[in-house]
Amino acid sequence: MATTNPLADTNTSIQPVSSKAFCIAGINTDVFGFDELSPASKSISCLWLLHPRLQTKEIMASVAASCINDWNQRPSSDRTVGLIAVAFDQRNHGGRKVHDLANQAWREGNATHAQDMFSIYHGTALDTSLLIDHLGSYIFHGPEDPSITQHIVMGISLGGHSAWQVLFNEPRVTAGIVIIGCPDYINLMTDRARLSKLPDYTSTTPPGSTFLGSSSFPRTLLTTLQKSDPRSIIFPSPLPIPSNPPSPSQQAHLGPILTQHLAHKSILVCSGGVDKLVPYKCSQPFLDFLKGATDRERGWWREGGCKLDDRVYEGVGHVFSEGMRRDTVEFVRGVLEGGAGVQGKEGGSRL
């Protein structure tokens, strides 16, 4: 499955921003917007940019420039909060590539596609936490330098899958944008096995009844998902997600888990309405559950303060569309202004 580049149609007229290269914890890391920081900056917000499958960190430069240029339109003296962005190669990508087949799908002959893809973007989520630990000591090490006080994650496609994990498992990241990514690996890969006509899916009656637990999706992978995959953290069983609303006893069980992972976080989810690679239907059951929990008027877990904006872009496939770019910039601006980035009433919308 040679993924087309979701950023292939990026607007080339976007004014670039400065980029500085650092090797941090053995990871080549690009920091965008450092030279443009205002002397008035008293604190720094950092936007972590996670790139798509088969791409590299350099492709996220236009996303960094869009957000940083928008924020820096303010007079320098008014920018007491500075914005930088950081990109690095996902594991087994770019300068970190060690095995090409591991980036390919079942249709390209990769029998361990499910294990490879999950472990790669799980590793990227862990790398994000590692870099959060160490970034400040490399770029703000003077006694009068500002501190990084806020972290936002933004990921596209494979990076979107990873961004979901960062949001769920890294408490220092308080807001995030997921572009054409999925929080439910079981749903995503079961659907992909069906479309790929994978023997471990098609050879049973009914089809797919033993796919989970087969050599294409081993039981040990199911166990691993429960530690970091958002859906499997909340619902460890591979059975379909229960319909909303949960029973009072289920709410009593699920509420503390949501509090641990998502309390007071803001999330923008952008999905293509005709995306065939990461179909919205694979994310929808989990997103419907989250929206039912977090709705600020009727949500059964509204006291958690999580804000979720779920947007589906009609006629858009597996791409980072201009509409998604505009909404990403607006979200980041809102987070930096203290408005949590989600405009209006939380919930879902079709654009």
Short mmCIF file of C-alpha atoms in Angstrom, two decimals:
data_model
loop_
_atom_site.label_atom_id
_atom_site.label_comp_id
_atom_site.label_asym_id
_atom_site.label_seq_id
_atom_site.Cartn_x
_atom_site.Cartn_y
_atom_site.Cartn_z
CA MET A 1 0.00 0.00 0.00
CA ALA A 2 2.17 2.81 -1.29
CA THR A 3 0.50 5.67 0.55
CA THR A 4 0.14 8.85 -1.44
CA ASN A 5 1.54 11.85 0.34
CA PRO A 6 -1.30 13.55 2.28
CA LEU A 7 0.58 16.85 1.99
CA ALA A 8 1.28 16.59 -1.74
CA ASP A 9 -0.97 19.53 -2.57
CA THR A 10 0.41 21.82 0.12
CA ASN A 11 0.23 25.52 -0.71
CA THR A 12 3.76 26.39 -1.80
CA SER A 13 3.20 30.11 -1.16
CA ILE A 14 3.39 29.66 2.62
CA GLN A 15 6.18 31.84 3.98
CA PRO A 16 8.81 29.58 5.61
CA VAL A 17 10.11 30.12 9.13
CA SER A 18 13.53 29.47 10.60
CA SER A 19 14.63 25.93 11.30
CA LYS A 20 17.43 24.78 13.57
CA ALA A 21 18.70 21.20 13.74
CA PHE A 22 19.55 19.50 17.04
CA CYS A 23 20.50 15.94 17.89
CA ILE A 24 18.55 15.21 21.07
CA ALA A 25 18.66 11.81 22.76
CA GLY A 26 20.13 10.45 19.53
CA ILE A 27 17.20 11.75 17.46
CA ASN A 28 17.73 14.37 14.74
CA THR A 29 15.22 17.08 15.58
CA ASP A 30 14.16 20.21 13.68
CA VAL A 31 13.00 23.19 15.75
CA PHE A 32 10.97 25.74 13.82
CA GLY A 33 10.38 29.38 14.72
CA PHE A 34 13.20 29.82 17.22
CA ASP A 35 14.68 32.88 15.49
CA GLU A 36 11.26 34.54 15.30
CA LEU A 37 10.62 34.42 19.06
CA SER A 38 9.95 37.83 20.54
CA PRO A 39 12.27 39.18 23.27
CA ALA A 40 9.03 39.78 25.18
CA SER A 41 8.33 36.04 25.41
CA LYS A 42 8.01 34.92 29.01
CA SER A 43 6.87 31.37 28.24
CA ILE A 44 7.01 29.05 25.25
CA SER A 45 4.41 26.77 23.73
CA CYS A 46 5.73 23.85 21.71
CA LEU A 47 3.82 22.25 18.82
CA TRP A 48 4.97 18.67 18.16
CA LEU A 49 4.51 17.68 14.51
CA LEU A 50 4.27 13.96 13.65
CA HIS A 51 4.52 13.14 9.96
CA PRO A 52 2.64 10.60 7.79
CA ARG A 53 3.76 7.10 6.85
CA LEU A 54 6.50 6.91 4.19
CA GLN A 55 7.31 10.61 4.71
CA THR A 56 9.94 12.47 6.75
CA LYS A 57 10.18 15.31 9.26
CA GLU A 58 10.94 17.87 6.55
CA ILE A 59 7.44 17.61 5.13
CA MET A 60 5.99 19.17 8.30
CA ALA A 61 7.80 22.48 7.73
CA SER A 62 4.77 24.04 6.02
CA VAL A 63 2.52 23.11 8.95
CA ALA A 64 4.99 24.70 11.34
CA ALA A 65 5.16 27.84 9.19
CA SER A 66 1.37 28.15 8.92
CA CYS A 67 0.87 28.06 12.69
CA ILE A 68 3.90 30.15 13.65
CA ASN A 69 3.28 32.86 11.05
CA ASP A 70 -0.33 33.15 12.17
CA TRP A 71 0.66 33.54 15.81
CA ASN A 72 3.49 35.96 15.05
CA GLN A 73 1.17 38.42 13.32
CA ARG A 74 0.82 40.04 16.72
CA PRO A 75 3.15 42.91 17.57
CA SER A 76 6.38 41.63 19.06
CA SER A 77 5.77 43.42 22.34
CA ASP A 78 2.43 41.63 22.75
CA ARG A 79 3.82 38.13 22.25
CA THR A 80 4.58 37.18 25.83
CA VAL A 81 3.82 33.58 24.79
CA GLY A 82 6.16 32.34 22.08
CA LEU A 83 5.43 29.47 19.69
CA ILE A 84 7.92 26.98 18.34
CA ALA A 85 7.30 23.71 16.50
CA VAL A 86 9.31 20.49 16.51
CA ALA A 87 9.49 17.68 13.96
CA PHE A 88 11.51 14.46 13.91
CA ASP A 89 11.50 11.31 11.82
CA GLN A 90 9.13 8.59 12.96
CA ARG A 91 10.82 5.30 13.74
CA ASN A 92 11.98 3.42 10.61
CA HIS A 93 11.47 6.58 8.53
CA GLY A 94 13.82 9.12 6.97
CA GLY A 95 17.24 9.02 8.60
CA ARG A 96 16.02 6.33 11.01
CA LYS A 97 14.96 3.80 8.37
CA VAL A 98 16.42 0.33 8.89
CA HIS A 99 13.92 -1.97 7.12
CA ASP A 100 11.79 -0.83 4.19
CA LEU A 101 9.35 -3.76 4.22
CA ALA A 102 8.28 -2.92 7.80
CA ASN A 103 6.73 0.31 6.44
CA GLN A 104 4.63 -1.59 3.90
CA ALA A 105 1.23 -3.28 4.19
CA TRP A 106 -0.08 -6.82 3.80
CA ARG A 107 -0.71 -6.22 0.10
CA GLU A 108 2.98 -5.44 -0.39
CA GLY A 109 3.97 -8.76 1.18
CA ASN A 110 4.56 -7.62 4.76
CA ALA A 111 3.13 -10.44 6.88
CA THR A 112 3.75 -8.47 10.09
CA HIS A 113 2.08 -5.26 8.93
CA ALA A 114 -0.14 -4.99 12.03
CA GLN A 115 2.76 -5.48 14.44
CA ASP A 116 5.11 -3.22 12.47
CA MET A 117 2.80 -0.25 12.02
CA PHE A 118 1.62 -0.20 15.62
CA SER A 119 5.10 -0.61 17.12
CA ILE A 120 6.49 2.13 14.87
CA TYR A 121 3.97 4.79 15.80
CA HIS A 122 3.85 3.63 19.43
CA GLY A 123 7.61 4.21 19.44
CA THR A 124 7.10 7.67 17.98
CA ALA A 125 4.70 8.52 20.81
CA LEU A 126 7.32 7.38 23.32
CA ASP A 127 9.96 9.43 21.48
CA THR A 128 7.74 12.51 21.83
CA SER A 129 7.70 12.09 25.60
CA LEU A 130 11.47 11.54 25.61
CA LEU A 131 12.06 14.70 23.60
CA ILE A 132 9.72 16.69 25.85
CA ASP A 133 12.01 15.65 28.71
CA HIS A 134 15.12 17.01 27.03
CA LEU A 135 14.21 19.71 24.48
CA GLY A 136 14.36 22.63 26.89
CA SER A 137 17.92 21.91 28.00
CA TYR A 138 19.13 22.14 24.39
CA ILE A 139 17.42 25.34 23.27
CA PHE A 140 16.62 27.35 26.43
CA HIS A 141 19.61 26.91 28.69
CA GLY A 142 20.41 30.50 29.70
CA PRO A 143 19.48 31.77 33.18
CA GLU A 144 17.08 34.36 31.74
CA ASP A 145 15.63 32.21 28.97
CA PRO A 146 11.90 31.45 29.01
CA SER A 147 10.62 27.98 29.84
CA ILE A 148 8.48 25.67 27.75
CA THR A 149 5.21 25.63 29.68
CA GLN A 150 2.77 24.16 27.15
CA HIS A 151 2.86 21.24 24.73
CA ILE A 152 0.49 20.61 21.80
CA VAL A 153 0.67 17.63 19.45
CA MET A 154 -0.40 17.52 15.81
CA GLY A 155 -0.13 14.42 13.63
CA ILE A 156 -1.14 13.44 10.11
CA SER A 157 -2.09 9.89 9.05
CA LEU A 158 0.45 7.61 10.80
CA GLY A 159 1.36 10.70 12.82
CA GLY A 160 -2.33 11.11 13.65
CA HIS A 161 -2.45 7.59 15.10
CA SER A 162 0.58 8.48 17.18
CA ALA A 163 -0.92 11.82 18.24
CA TRP A 164 -3.86 9.93 19.76
CA GLN A 165 -1.41 7.93 21.87
CA VAL A 166 0.44 11.06 22.95
CA LEU A 167 -2.82 12.70 23.99
CA PHE A 168 -3.86 9.67 26.02
CA ASN A 169 -0.53 8.86 27.63
CA GLU A 170 1.51 12.06 27.99
CA PRO A 171 0.10 14.34 30.72
CA ARG A 172 2.27 17.30 29.68
CA VAL A 173 0.48 17.46 26.31
CA THR A 174 -2.77 19.28 26.98
CA ALA A 175 -4.10 19.79 23.45
CA GLY A 176 -3.85 18.07 20.12
CA ILE A 177 -4.92 17.92 16.49
CA VAL A 178 -5.46 14.53 14.86
CA ILE A 179 -5.52 14.65 11.05
CA ILE A 180 -6.81 11.52 9.25
CA GLY A 181 -5.71 9.36 12.19
CA CYS A 182 -7.54 6.67 14.17
CA PRO A 183 -7.81 5.98 17.92
CA ASP A 184 -9.03 2.39 17.41
CA TYR A 185 -6.36 0.06 16.04
CA ILE A 186 -8.57 -3.02 16.25
CA ASN A 187 -11.28 -1.47 14.08
CA LEU A 188 -8.81 0.04 11.63
CA MET A 189 -6.82 -3.14 11.01
CA THR A 190 -9.81 -5.47 10.96
CA ASP A 191 -11.29 -3.33 8.21
CA ARG A 192 -7.96 -3.23 6.36
CA ALA A 193 -7.66 -7.03 6.57
CA ARG A 194 -11.12 -7.32 5.02
CA LEU A 195 -10.29 -4.94 2.19
CA SER A 196 -6.94 -6.71 1.62
CA LYS A 197 -8.69 -10.10 1.44
CA LEU A 198 -6.13 -11.36 3.93
CA PRO A 199 -6.35 -15.17 4.30
CA ASP A 200 -6.46 -14.89 8.10
CA TYR A 201 -9.63 -12.84 7.58
CA THR A 202 -11.32 -14.59 4.65
CA SER A 203 -10.67 -18.23 5.55
CA THR A 204 -13.23 -18.45 8.38
CA THR A 205 -17.01 -18.51 8.59
CA PRO A 206 -18.08 -15.85 9.13
CA PRO A 207 -15.09 -13.97 7.66
CA GLY A 208 -12.93 -12.30 10.25
CA SER A 209 -14.23 -14.31 13.20
CA THR A 210 -10.73 -15.46 14.21
CA PHE A 211 -8.65 -12.65 12.68
CA LEU A 212 -7.92 -11.15 16.11
CA GLY A 213 -5.57 -13.65 17.68
CA SER A 214 -4.31 -15.02 14.34
CA SER A 215 -0.70 -14.77 13.17
CA SER A 216 -1.66 -11.56 11.35
CA PHE A 217 -2.90 -9.97 14.59
CA PRO A 218 -1.45 -12.01 17.50
CA ARG A 219 -2.95 -12.18 20.99
CA THR A 220 0.20 -10.58 22.37
CA LEU A 221 -0.47 -7.53 20.17
CA LEU A 222 -3.96 -7.31 21.64
CA THR A 223 -2.37 -7.26 25.11
CA THR A 224 0.09 -4.55 24.05
CA LEU A 225 -2.74 -2.38 22.73
CA GLN A 226 -4.25 -2.21 26.21
CA LYS A 227 -1.25 -0.17 27.38
CA SER A 228 -1.30 2.61 24.79
CA ASP A 229 -4.08 2.38 22.17
CA PRO A 230 -6.90 4.76 23.20
CA ARG A 231 -9.79 2.42 22.41
CA SER A 232 -8.09 -0.56 24.09
CA ILE A 233 -7.21 1.47 27.18
CA ILE A 234 -10.89 2.28 27.65
CA PHE A 235 -12.31 -0.99 26.27
CA PRO A 236 -9.75 -3.81 26.65
CA SER A 237 -12.12 -6.35 25.10
CA PRO A 238 -12.06 -6.57 21.28
CA LEU A 239 -15.85 -6.80 21.34
CA PRO A 240 -17.72 -3.86 19.73
CA ILE A 241 -17.78 -0.65 21.77
CA PRO A 242 -21.01 -0.48 23.84
CA SER A 243 -23.63 1.99 22.70
CA ASN A 244 -24.09 5.32 24.49
CA PRO A 245 -24.79 6.08 27.22
CA PRO A 246 -23.01 3.57 29.46
CA SER A 247 -24.90 2.21 32.42
CA PRO A 248 -24.31 3.86 35.82
CA SER A 249 -21.99 1.01 36.84
CA GLN A 250 -20.05 1.35 33.58
CA GLN A 251 -19.78 5.09 34.10
CA ALA A 252 -18.38 4.51 37.57
CA HIS A 253 -15.71 2.28 36.02
CA LEU A 254 -14.94 4.34 32.92
CA GLY A 255 -14.98 7.83 34.49
CA PRO A 256 -11.71 7.45 36.44
CA ILE A 257 -9.96 6.04 33.34
CA LEU A 258 -11.04 9.03 31.28
CA THR A 259 -9.96 11.36 34.07
CA GLN A 260 -6.51 9.78 34.16
CA HIS A 261 -5.97 10.13 30.41
CA LEU A 262 -8.02 13.05 29.08
CA ALA A 263 -9.08 15.42 31.87
CA HIS A 264 -8.98 19.08 30.76
CA LYS A 265 -7.49 18.29 27.36
CA SER A 266 -8.66 19.83 24.08
CA ILE A 267 -8.76 17.75 20.90
CA LEU A 268 -9.53 18.61 17.29
CA VAL A 269 -10.19 15.58 15.07
CA CYS A 270 -10.18 16.12 11.29
CA SER A 271 -11.29 13.23 9.06
CA GLY A 272 -11.87 12.91 5.33
CA GLY A 273 -15.43 12.01 4.44
CA VAL A 274 -14.27 9.74 1.60
CA ASP A 275 -10.98 8.56 3.11
CA LYS A 276 -10.47 4.93 2.06
CA LEU A 277 -7.15 4.35 3.83
CA VAL A 278 -8.27 5.50 7.30
CA PRO A 279 -12.08 5.51 6.97
CA TYR A 280 -14.00 7.65 9.43
CA LYS A 281 -16.22 4.65 10.20
CA CYS A 282 -13.24 3.01 11.96
CA SER A 283 -12.97 5.90 14.41
CA GLN A 284 -16.65 6.75 14.73
CA PRO A 285 -17.75 4.27 17.45
CA PHE A 286 -14.98 5.45 19.78
CA LEU A 287 -15.49 9.11 18.91
CA ASP A 288 -19.24 8.79 19.48
CA PHE A 289 -18.46 7.32 22.90
CA LEU A 290 -16.12 10.22 23.71
CA LYS A 291 -18.60 12.82 22.50
CA GLY A 292 -21.31 11.24 24.62
CA ALA A 293 -19.01 11.45 27.64
CA THR A 294 -17.64 14.96 27.11
CA ASP A 295 -20.59 16.99 25.76
CA ARG A 296 -20.59 20.01 28.06
CA GLU A 297 -24.37 20.06 28.39
CA ARG A 298 -25.36 16.39 28.46
CA GLY A 299 -22.12 14.44 28.79
CA TRP A 300 -22.04 11.91 31.60
CA TRP A 301 -18.36 12.80 32.20
CA ARG A 302 -18.59 16.53 31.47
CA GLU A 303 -16.91 17.33 34.79
CA GLY A 304 -13.68 16.04 33.21
CA GLY A 305 -13.37 19.25 31.21
CA CYS A 306 -12.26 17.50 28.01
CA LYS A 307 -13.20 19.38 24.85
CA LEU A 308 -13.58 17.36 21.66
CA ASP A 309 -14.28 18.83 18.23
CA ASP A 310 -14.91 16.05 15.68
CA ARG A 311 -14.95 17.34 12.10
CA VAL A 312 -15.61 15.35 8.93
CA TYR A 313 -14.77 17.07 5.64
CA GLU A 314 -17.18 16.08 2.87
CA GLY A 315 -15.58 14.94 -0.37
CA VAL A 316 -12.08 14.86 1.17
CA GLY A 317 -9.99 11.69 0.98
CA HIS A 318 -6.76 10.76 2.74
CA VAL A 319 -5.25 14.23 2.51
CA PHE A 320 -4.41 17.21 4.68
CA SER A 321 -6.85 19.59 3.01
CA GLU A 322 -6.72 23.37 3.08
CA GLY A 323 -9.81 23.32 5.29
CA MET A 324 -7.98 21.09 7.75
CA ARG A 325 -4.98 23.42 7.62
CA ARG A 326 -7.14 26.46 8.39
CA ASP A 327 -8.81 24.66 11.27
CA THR A 328 -5.43 23.52 12.61
CA VAL A 329 -4.11 27.09 12.62
CA GLU A 330 -7.27 28.36 14.29
CA PHE A 331 -7.12 25.62 16.92
CA VAL A 332 -3.47 26.33 17.79
CA ARG A 333 -4.20 30.05 18.01
CA GLY A 334 -7.13 29.36 20.34
CA VAL A 335 -5.01 27.17 22.61
CA LEU A 336 -2.31 29.83 22.88
CA GLU A 337 -4.90 32.50 23.61
CA GLY A 338 -6.20 30.38 26.47
CA GLY A 339 -9.48 29.49 24.78
CA ALA A 340 -8.58 25.79 24.57
CA GLY A 341 -8.73 25.86 20.77
CA VAL A 342 -12.24 24.45 20.35
CA GLN A 343 -14.58 27.08 19.02
CA GLY A 344 -18.28 27.03 19.87
CA LYS A 345 -20.10 23.96 21.13
CA GLU A 346 -18.15 20.73 21.25
CA GLY A 347 -19.38 17.78 19.25
CA GLY A 348 -19.33 16.71 15.65
CA SER A 349 -19.70 18.53 12.39
CA ARG A 350 -19.62 17.71 8.70
CA LEU A 351 -17.89 20.34 6.58
#
